[in-house]
CSV table of C-alpha atoms in Angstrom, one decimal:
chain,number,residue,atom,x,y,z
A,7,UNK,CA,96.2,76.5,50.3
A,8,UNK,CA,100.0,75.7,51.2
A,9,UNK,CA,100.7,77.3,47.8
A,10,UNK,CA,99.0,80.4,48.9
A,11,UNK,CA,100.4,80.6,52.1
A,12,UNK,CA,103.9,80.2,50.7
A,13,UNK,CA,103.4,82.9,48.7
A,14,UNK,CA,101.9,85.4,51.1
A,15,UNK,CA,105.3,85.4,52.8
A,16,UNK,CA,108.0,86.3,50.3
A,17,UNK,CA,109.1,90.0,50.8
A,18,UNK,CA,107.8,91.4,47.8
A,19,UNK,CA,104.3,91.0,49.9
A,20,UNK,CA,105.6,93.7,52.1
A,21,UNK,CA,105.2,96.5,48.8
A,22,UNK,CA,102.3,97.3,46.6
A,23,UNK,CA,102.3,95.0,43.9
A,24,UNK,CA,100.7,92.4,41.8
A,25,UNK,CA,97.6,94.3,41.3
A,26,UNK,CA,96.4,95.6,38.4
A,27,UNK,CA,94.8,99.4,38.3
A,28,UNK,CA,91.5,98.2,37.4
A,29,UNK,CA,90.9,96.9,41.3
A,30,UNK,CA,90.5,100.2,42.2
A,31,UNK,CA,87.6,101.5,40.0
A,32,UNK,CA,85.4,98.0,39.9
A,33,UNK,CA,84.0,96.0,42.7
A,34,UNK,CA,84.6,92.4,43.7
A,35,UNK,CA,81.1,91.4,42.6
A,36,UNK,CA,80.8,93.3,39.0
A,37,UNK,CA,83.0,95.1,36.6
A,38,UNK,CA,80.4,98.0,36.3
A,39,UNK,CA,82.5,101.2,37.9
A,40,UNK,CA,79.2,102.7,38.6
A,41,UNK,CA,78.3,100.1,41.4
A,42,UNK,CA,81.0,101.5,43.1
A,43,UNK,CA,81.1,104.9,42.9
A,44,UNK,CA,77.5,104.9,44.2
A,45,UNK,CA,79.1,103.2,47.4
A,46,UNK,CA,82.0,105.0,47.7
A,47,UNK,CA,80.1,108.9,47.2
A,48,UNK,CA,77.6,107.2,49.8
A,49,UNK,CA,79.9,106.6,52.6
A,50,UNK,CA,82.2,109.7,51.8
A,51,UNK,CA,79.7,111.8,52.2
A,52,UNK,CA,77.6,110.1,55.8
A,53,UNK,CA,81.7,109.7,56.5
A,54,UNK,CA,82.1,113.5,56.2
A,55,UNK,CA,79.0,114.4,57.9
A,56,UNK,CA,79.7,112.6,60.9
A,57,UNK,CA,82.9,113.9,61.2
A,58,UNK,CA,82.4,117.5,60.7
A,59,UNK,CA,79.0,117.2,63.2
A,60,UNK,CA,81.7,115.9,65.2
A,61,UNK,CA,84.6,118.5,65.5
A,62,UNK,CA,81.5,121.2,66.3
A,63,UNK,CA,81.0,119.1,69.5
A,64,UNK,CA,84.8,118.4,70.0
A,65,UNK,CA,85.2,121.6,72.4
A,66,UNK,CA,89.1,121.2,73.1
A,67,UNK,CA,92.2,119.7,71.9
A,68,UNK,CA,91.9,116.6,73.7
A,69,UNK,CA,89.6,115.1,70.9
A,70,UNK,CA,93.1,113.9,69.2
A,71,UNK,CA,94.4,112.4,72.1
A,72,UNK,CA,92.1,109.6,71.6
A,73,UNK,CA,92.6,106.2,69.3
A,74,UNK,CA,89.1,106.5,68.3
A,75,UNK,CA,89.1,110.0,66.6
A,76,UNK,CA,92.3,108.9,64.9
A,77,UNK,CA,90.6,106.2,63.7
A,78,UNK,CA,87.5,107.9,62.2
A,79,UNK,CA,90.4,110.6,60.7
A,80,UNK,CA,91.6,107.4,58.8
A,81,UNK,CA,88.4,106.6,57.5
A,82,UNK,CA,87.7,109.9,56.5
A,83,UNK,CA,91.4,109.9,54.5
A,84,UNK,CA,90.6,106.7,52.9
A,85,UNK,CA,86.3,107.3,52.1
A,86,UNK,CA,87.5,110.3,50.6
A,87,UNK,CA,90.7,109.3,48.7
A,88,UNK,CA,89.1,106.1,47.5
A,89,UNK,CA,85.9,108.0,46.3
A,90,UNK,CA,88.9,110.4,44.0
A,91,UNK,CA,90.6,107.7,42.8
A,92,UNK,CA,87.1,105.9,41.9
A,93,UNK,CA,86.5,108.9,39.9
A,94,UNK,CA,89.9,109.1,38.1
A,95,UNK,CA,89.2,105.8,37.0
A,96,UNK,CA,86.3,106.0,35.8
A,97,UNK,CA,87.0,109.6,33.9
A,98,UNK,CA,90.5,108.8,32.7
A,99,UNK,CA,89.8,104.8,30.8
A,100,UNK,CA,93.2,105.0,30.7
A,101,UNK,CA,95.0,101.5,29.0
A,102,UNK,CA,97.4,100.6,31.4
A,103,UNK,CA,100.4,99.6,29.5
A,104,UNK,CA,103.5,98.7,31.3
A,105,UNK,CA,106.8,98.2,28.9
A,106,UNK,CA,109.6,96.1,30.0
A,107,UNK,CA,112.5,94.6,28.4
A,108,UNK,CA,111.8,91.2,27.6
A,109,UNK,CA,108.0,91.1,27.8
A,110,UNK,CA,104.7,92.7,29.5
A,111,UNK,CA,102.9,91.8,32.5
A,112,UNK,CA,99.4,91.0,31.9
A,113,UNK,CA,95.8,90.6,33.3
A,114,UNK,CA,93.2,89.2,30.9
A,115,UNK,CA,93.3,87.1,28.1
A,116,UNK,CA,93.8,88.6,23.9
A,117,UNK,CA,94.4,86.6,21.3
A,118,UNK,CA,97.3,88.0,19.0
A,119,UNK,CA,96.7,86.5,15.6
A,120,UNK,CA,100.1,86.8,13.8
A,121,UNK,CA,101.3,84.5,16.7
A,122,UNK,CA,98.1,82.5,17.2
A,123,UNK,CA,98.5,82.0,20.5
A,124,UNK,CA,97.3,83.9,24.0
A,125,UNK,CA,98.7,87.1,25.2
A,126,UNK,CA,97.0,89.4,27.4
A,127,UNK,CA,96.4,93.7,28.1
A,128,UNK,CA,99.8,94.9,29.8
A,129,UNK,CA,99.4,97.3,32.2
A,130,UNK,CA,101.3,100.1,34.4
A,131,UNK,CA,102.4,99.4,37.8
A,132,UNK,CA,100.4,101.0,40.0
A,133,UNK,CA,100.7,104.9,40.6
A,134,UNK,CA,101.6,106.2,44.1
A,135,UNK,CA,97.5,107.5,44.9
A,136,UNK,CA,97.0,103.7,44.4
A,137,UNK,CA,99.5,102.3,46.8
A,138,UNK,CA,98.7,105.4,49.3
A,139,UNK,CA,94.6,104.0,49.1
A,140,UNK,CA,95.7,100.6,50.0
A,141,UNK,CA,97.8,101.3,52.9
A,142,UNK,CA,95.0,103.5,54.2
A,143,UNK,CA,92.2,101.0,53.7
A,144,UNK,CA,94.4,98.5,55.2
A,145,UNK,CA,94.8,100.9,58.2
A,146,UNK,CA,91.1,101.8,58.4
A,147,UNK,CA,90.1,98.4,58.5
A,148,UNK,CA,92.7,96.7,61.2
A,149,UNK,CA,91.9,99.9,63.3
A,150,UNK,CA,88.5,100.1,63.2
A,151,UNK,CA,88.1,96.4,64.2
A,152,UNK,CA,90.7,97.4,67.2
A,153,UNK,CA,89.0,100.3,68.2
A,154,UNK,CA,85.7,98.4,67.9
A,155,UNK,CA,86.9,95.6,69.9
A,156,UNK,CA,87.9,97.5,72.8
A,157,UNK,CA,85.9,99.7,73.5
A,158,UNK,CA,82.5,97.6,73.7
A,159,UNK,CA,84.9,94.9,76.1
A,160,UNK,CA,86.6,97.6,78.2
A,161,UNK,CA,83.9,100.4,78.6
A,162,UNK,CA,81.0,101.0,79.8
A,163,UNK,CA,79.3,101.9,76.3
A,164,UNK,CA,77.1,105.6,76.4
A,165,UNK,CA,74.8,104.6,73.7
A,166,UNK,CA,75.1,107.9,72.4
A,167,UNK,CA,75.0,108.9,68.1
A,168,UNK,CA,78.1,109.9,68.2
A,169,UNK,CA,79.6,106.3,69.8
A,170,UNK,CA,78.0,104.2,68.1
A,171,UNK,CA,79.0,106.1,64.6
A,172,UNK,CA,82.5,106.0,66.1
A,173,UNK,CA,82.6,102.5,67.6
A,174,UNK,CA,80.0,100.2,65.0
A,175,UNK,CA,79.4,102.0,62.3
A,176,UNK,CA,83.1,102.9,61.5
A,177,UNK,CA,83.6,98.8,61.4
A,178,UNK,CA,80.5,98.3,59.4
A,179,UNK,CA,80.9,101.1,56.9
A,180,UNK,CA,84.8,99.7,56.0
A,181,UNK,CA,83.7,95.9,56.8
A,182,UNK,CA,81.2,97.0,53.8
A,183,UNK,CA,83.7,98.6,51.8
A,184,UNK,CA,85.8,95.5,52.0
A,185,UNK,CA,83.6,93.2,50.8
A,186,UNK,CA,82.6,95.6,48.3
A,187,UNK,CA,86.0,96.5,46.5
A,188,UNK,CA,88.5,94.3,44.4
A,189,UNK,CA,91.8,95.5,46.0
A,190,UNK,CA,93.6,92.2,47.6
A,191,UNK,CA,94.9,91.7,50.6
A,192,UNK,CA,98.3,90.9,51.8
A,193,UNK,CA,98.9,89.1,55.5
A,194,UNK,CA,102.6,91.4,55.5
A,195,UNK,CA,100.8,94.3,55.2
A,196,UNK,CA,100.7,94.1,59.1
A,197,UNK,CA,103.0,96.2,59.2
A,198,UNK,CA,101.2,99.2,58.5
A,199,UNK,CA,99.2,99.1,61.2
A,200,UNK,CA,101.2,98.5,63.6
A,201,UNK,CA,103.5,101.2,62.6
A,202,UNK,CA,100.6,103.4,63.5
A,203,UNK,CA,99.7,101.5,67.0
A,204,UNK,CA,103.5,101.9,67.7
A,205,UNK,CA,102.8,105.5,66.4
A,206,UNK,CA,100.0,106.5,69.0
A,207,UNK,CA,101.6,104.3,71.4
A,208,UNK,CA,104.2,106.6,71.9
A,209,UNK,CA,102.0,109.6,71.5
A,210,UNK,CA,100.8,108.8,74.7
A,211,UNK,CA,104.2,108.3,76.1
A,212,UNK,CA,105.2,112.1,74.9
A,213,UNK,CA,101.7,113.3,76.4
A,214,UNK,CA,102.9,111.2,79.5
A,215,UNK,CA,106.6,112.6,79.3
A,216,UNK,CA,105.0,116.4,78.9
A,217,UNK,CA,103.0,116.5,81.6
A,218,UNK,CA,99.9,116.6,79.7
A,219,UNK,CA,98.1,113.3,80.8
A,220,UNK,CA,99.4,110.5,82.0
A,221,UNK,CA,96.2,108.0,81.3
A,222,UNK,CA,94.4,108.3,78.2
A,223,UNK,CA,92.4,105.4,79.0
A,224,UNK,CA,92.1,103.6,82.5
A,225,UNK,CA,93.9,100.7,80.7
A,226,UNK,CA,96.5,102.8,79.7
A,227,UNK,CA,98.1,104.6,82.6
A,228,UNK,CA,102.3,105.4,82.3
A,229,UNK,CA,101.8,107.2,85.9
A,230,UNK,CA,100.8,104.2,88.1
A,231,UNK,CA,101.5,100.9,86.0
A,232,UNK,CA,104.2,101.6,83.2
A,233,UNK,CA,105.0,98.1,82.9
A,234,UNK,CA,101.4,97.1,82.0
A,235,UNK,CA,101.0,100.1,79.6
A,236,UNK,CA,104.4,98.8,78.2
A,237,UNK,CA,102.9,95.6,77.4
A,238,UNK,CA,99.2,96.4,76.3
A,239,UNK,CA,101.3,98.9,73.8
A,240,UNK,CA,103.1,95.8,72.8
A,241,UNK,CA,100.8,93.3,72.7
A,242,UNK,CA,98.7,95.2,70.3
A,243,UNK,CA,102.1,96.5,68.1
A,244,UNK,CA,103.0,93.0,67.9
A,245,UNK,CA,100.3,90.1,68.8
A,246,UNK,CA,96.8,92.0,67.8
A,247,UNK,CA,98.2,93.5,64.7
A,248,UNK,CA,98.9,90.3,62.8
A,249,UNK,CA,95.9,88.3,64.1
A,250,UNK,CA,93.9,91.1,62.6
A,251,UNK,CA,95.0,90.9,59.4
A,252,UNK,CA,95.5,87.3,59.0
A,253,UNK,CA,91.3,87.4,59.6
A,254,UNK,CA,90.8,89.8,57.5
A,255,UNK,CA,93.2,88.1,54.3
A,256,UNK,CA,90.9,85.0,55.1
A,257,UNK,CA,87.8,86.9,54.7
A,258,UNK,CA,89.8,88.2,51.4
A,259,UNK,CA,90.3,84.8,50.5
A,260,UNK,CA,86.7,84.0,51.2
A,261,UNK,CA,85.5,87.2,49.4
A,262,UNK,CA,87.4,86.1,46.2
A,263,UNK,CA,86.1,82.3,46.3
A,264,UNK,CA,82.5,83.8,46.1
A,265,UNK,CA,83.4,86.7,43.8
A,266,UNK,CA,84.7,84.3,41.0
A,267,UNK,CA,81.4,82.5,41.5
A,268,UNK,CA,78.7,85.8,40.9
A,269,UNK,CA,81.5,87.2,38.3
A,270,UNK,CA,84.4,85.0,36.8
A,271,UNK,CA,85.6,88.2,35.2
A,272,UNK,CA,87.1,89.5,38.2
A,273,UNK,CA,89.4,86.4,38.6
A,274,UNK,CA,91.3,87.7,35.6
A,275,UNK,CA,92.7,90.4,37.5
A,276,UNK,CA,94.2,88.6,39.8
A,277,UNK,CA,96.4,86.4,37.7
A,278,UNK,CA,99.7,88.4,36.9
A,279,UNK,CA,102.3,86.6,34.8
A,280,UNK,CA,105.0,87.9,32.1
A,281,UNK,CA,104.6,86.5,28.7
A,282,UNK,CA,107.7,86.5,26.4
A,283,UNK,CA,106.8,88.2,22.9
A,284,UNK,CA,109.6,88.4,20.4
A,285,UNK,CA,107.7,91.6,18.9
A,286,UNK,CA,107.7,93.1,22.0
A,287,UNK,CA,111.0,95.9,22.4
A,288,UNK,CA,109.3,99.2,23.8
A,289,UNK,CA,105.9,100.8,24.1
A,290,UNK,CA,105.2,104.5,25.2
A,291,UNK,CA,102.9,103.9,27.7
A,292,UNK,CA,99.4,104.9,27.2
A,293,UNK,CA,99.6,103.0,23.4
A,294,UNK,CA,98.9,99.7,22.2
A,295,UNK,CA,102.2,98.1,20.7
A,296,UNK,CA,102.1,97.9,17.0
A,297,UNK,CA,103.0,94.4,16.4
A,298,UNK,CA,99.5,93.5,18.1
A,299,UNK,CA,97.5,96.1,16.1
């Protein structure tokens, strides 16, 4: 466990990294693509239903003044980019094939008989839809929990279909999602969310500044208490951001303890290494290198 947290804090953690392709187009639980797209066309499309019933009840502009509707915007961005990228993956079959100088990053185990020995499939880094679906899952996820949080501690809830879509099942759909899927999670990628709480935290300081409104919520009022808005901005930028994600990396953790139990072949995924091969010079990516073949 040390080993892991040591290595959850070097600063590569804070890119997109270490994760092959293949993540994004098979769940956790089985390699079958399928299994996933059902998931991910489900949710897009009760995602995109709620949303547009939604905007025909939003009568005025205020509706983006609130955390909430940004929230279920980001769910929206990620149910729907996840659901293309699903598709791409399972359309395209590409072989990832990443070439390097002195060797190739790997995923699963080949045997290469000239050598008699292990190597593995190379792959490609990932491509910039990828890293843009992870930062908005990790988003989606931290805020909905947030959002969640708050609103059934510091409200007085309506019971209405349109709160509990917005304020439960906007936690369960992605708490779903995240058990579901085989992308990792890093505990630096903190920072992504709370670039977007320190984002809508000054929103509400322009709206303030403008004249527009000065409370957005009771809790949040730059009018009368500045100095607790201040800190509630900062507390959740700084404090509730981190403690977020380090519960959700150790449900990750958890989710990949059980996951190598139902399916051993996801495991392979996750171990990344470069293997030194003599043979090895340059290989256009998209083929196989010769001296395997």
């Amino acid at each position: 466990m040390g080993n892991v947290c040591e290595d959850e804090f070097q600063l590569k953690r804070f890119g997109f990294s270490d994760c092959p392709p293949e993540r994004f187009y098979t769940t956790q639980w089985h390699k079958c693509p399928w299994l996933l797209f059902a998931w991910k066309l489900f949710a897009m499309l009760y995602w995109v239903a709620m949303w547009v019933a939604t905007l025909v009840g939003a009568a005025n502009i205020t509706y983006w003044v609130y955390l909430t509707n940004w929230d279920v915007l980001v769910i929206l961005m990620y149910l729907v980019g996840s659901f293309t990228v699903t598709v791409y993956g399972i359309v395209t079959k590409e072989q990832w094939i990443q070439p390097t100088d002195t060797g190739v990053r790997t995923v699963s185990g080949v045997v290469d008989p000239r050598e008699d020995k292990t190597i593995t499939t190379p792959v490609l880094p990932l491509r910039w839809f990828h890293m843009l679906i992870w930062q908005l899952q990790l988003v989606a996820m931290g805020l909905s929990f947030i959002v969640t949080v708050l609103y059934w501690t510091l409200f007085n809830p309506k019971f209405s279909v349109y709160d509990y879509n917005s304020h439960a099942i906007n936690f369960v759909i992605m708490m779903l999602d995240f058990i579901i899927i085989a992308i990792p999670t890093r505990l630096l990628h903190f920072v992504y969310m709370a670039l977007l709480s320190a984002i809508y935290c000054i929103f509400t300081a322009i709206l303030h500044g403008a004249g527009y409104t000065s409370h957005v919520y009771s809790f949040l009022n730059w009018a009368t208490n500045p100095g607790l808005s201040a800190g509630i901005c900062i507390g959740i930028t700084f404090v509730a951001t981190p403690l977020v994600q380090t519960l959700f990396w150790c449900v990750y953790l958890l989710r990949n303890y059980l996951g190598d139990k139902v399916n051993p072949t996801t495991s392979n995924m996750t171990s990344q290494h470069v293997i030194m091969t003599p043979q090895y010079r340059s290989v256009e990516a998209g083929k196989v290198n010769p001296s395997f073949q």
